[in-house]
Short mmCIF file of C-alpha atoms and ligand atoms in Angstrom, two decimals:
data_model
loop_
_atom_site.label_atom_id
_atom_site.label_comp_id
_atom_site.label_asym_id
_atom_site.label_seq_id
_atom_site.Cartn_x
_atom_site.Cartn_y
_atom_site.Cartn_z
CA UNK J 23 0.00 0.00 0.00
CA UNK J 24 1.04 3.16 -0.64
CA UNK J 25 1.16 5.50 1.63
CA UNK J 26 0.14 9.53 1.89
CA UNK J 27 2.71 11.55 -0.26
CA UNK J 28 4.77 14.24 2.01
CA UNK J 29 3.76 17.44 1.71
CA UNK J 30 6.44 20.42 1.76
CA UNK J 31 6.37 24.16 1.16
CA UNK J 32 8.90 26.60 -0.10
CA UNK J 33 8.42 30.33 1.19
CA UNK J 34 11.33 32.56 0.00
CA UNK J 35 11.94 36.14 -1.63
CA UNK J 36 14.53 37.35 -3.80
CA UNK J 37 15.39 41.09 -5.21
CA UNK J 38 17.48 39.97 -8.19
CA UNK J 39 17.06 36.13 -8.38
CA UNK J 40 19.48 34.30 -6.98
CA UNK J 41 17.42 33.03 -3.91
CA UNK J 42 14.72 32.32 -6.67
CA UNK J 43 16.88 30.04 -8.95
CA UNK J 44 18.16 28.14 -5.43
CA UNK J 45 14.04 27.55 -4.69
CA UNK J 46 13.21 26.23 -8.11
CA UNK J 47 15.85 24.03 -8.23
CA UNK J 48 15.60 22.49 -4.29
CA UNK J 49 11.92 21.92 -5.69
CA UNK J 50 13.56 19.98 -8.22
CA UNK J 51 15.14 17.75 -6.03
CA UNK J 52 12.46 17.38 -3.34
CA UNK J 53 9.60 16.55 -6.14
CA UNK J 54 12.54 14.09 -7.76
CA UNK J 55 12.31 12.32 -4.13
CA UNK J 56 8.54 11.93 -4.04
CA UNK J 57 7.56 15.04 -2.92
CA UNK J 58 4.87 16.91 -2.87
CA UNK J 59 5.84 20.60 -2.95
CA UNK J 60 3.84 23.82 -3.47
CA UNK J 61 6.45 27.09 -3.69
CA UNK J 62 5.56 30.58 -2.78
CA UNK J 63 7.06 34.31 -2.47
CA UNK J 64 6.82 35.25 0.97
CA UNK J 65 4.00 38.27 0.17
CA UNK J 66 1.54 35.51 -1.65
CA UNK J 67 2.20 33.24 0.57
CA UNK J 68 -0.54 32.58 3.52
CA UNK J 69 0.13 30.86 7.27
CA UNK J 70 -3.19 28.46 6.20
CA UNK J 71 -0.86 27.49 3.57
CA UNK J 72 1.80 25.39 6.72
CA UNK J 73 -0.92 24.05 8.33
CA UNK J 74 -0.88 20.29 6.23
CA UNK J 75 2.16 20.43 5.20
CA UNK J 76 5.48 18.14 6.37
CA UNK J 77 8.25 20.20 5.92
CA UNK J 78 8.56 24.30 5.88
CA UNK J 79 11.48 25.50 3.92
CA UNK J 80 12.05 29.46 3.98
CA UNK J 81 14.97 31.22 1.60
CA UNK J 82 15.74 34.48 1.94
CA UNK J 83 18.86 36.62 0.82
CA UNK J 84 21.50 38.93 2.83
CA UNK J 85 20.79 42.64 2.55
CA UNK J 86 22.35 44.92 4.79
CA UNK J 87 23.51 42.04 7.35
CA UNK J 88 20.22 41.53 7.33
CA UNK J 89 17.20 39.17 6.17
CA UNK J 90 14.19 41.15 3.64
CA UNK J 91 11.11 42.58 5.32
CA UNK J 92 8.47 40.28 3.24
CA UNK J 93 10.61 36.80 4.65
CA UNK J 94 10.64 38.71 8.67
CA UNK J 95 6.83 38.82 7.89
CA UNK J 96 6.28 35.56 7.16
CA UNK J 97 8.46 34.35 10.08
CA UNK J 98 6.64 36.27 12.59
CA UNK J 99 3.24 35.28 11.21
CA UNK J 100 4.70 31.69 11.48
CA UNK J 101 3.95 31.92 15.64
CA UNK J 102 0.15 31.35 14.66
CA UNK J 103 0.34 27.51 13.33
CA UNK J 104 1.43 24.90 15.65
CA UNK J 105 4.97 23.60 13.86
CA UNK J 106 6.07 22.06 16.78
CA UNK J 107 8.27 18.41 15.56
CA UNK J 108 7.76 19.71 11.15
CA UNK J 109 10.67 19.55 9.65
CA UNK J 110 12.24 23.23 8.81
CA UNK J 111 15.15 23.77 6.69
CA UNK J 112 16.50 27.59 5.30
CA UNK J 113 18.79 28.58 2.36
CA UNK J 114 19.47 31.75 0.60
CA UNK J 115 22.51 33.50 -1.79
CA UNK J 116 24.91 35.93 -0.29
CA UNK J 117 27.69 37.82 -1.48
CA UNK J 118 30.08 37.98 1.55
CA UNK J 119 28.19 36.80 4.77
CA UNK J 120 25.01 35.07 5.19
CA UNK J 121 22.47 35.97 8.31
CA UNK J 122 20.48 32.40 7.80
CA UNK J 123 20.37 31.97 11.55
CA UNK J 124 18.58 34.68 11.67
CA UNK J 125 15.98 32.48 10.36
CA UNK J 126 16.95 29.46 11.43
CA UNK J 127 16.81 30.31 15.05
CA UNK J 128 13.11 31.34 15.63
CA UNK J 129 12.31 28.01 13.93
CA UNK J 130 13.83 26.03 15.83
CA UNK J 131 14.02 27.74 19.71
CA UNK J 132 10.42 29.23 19.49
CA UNK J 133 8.54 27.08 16.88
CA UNK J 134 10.11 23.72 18.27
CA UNK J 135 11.11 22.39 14.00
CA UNK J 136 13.36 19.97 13.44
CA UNK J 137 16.08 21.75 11.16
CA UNK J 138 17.47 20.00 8.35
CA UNK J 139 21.97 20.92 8.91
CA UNK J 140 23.43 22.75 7.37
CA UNK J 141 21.52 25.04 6.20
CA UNK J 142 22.08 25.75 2.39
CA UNK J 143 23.73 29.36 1.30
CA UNK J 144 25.13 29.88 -1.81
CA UNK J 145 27.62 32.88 -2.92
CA UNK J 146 26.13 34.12 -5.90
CA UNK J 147 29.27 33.87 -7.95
CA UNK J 148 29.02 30.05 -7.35
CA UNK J 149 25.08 29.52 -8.10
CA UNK J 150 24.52 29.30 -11.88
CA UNK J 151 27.20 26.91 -12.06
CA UNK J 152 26.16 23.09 -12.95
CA UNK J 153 27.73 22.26 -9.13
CA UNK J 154 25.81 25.10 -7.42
CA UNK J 155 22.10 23.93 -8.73
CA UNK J 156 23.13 20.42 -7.87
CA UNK J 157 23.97 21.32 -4.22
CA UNK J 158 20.61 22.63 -4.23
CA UNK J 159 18.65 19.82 -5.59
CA UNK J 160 20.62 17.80 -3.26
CA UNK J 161 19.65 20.11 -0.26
CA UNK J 162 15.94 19.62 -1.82
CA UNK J 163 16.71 15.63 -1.28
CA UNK J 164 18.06 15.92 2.07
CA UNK J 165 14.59 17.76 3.24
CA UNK J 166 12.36 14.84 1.35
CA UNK J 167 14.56 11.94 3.18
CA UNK J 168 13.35 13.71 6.68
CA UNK J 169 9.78 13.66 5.72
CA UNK J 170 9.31 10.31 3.96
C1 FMN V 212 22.41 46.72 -1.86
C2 FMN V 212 22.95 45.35 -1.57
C3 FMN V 212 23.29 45.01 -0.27
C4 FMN V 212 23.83 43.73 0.01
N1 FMN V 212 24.17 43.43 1.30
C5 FMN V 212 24.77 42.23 1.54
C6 FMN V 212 25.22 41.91 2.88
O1 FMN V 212 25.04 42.66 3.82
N2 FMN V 212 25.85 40.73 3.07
C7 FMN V 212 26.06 39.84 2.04
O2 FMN V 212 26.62 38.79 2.25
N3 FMN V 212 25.63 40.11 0.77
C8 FMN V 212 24.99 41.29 0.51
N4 FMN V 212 24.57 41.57 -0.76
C9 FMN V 212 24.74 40.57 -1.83
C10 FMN V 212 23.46 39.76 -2.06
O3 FMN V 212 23.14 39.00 -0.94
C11 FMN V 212 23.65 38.84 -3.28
O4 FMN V 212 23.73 39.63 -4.44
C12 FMN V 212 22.54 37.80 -3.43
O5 FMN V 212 22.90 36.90 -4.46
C13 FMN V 212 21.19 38.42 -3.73
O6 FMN V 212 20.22 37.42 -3.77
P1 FMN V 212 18.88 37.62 -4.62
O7 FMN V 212 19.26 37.60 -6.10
O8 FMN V 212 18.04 36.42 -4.28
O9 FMN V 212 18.25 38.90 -4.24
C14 FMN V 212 24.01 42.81 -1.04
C15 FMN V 212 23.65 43.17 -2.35
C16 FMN V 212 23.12 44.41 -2.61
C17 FMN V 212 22.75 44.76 -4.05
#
């Protein structure tokens, strides 16, 4: 018999892409893995949205030593579904120095997720290559293999 398929969603933002391309392609890999994953920006995306799903996967890039407004949103929305034991798991493209922790943290000390380690940041001189989208789809693997 086969069992319920794993449910997963992708939340992230991006100004100029990067964090975008990383998404698509961590969908990729988690749908490759049996997977069922819906993927959002961070402004479309609604709280009713986590409340079936397995795994919560938020990507956001570094601005100012900083996350974007539209991915603090979402996090602090996050506080109204119960998340405690999914599976959470951040990424994001960075030029010099990531701040993923910065979501990371709240997920796992106040939600109670079970993060998927390391997280997954990518310098954005190293994402178009071949190597960089198959980190991600990898990273998209990784996340399906906790869920399954
Ligand atoms: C105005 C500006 C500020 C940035 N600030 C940082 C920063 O503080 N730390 C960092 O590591 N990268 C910084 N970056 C680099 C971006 O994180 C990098 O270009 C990333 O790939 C952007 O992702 P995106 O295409 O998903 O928006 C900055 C880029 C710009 C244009």
């Amino acid at each position: 018999v086969i069992g319920k398929m794993a449910k997963a969603i992708i939340v992230y933002d991006t100004v100029s892409g990067n964090t975008e391309l990383m998404a698509k392609e961590i969908e990729k890999g988690m749908k490759e893995a049996g997977v069922e994953v819906v993927v959002k920006k961070a402004l479309d995306a609604k709280i009713e949205d986590l409340k079936d799903v397995d795994a919560v996967v938020l990507g956001c890039p570094t601005y100012y030593d900083d996350l974007i407004s539209s991915i603090k949103w979402f996090l602090t929305e996050m506080r109204k579904v119960d998340l405690k034991g999914k599976v959470g798991a951040v990424f994001g493209s960075y030029g010099w120095k990531a701040v993923l922790e910065h979501m990371y943290a709240p997920m796992k000390n106040i939600f109670g997720m079970e993060m998927v380690d390391p997280s997954l940041k990518k310098k954005m001189t190293e994402l178009i290559t071949e190597e960089g989208k198959r980190e991600c789809r990898e990273f998209g693997k990784k996340i399906a293999d906790r869920i399954r």
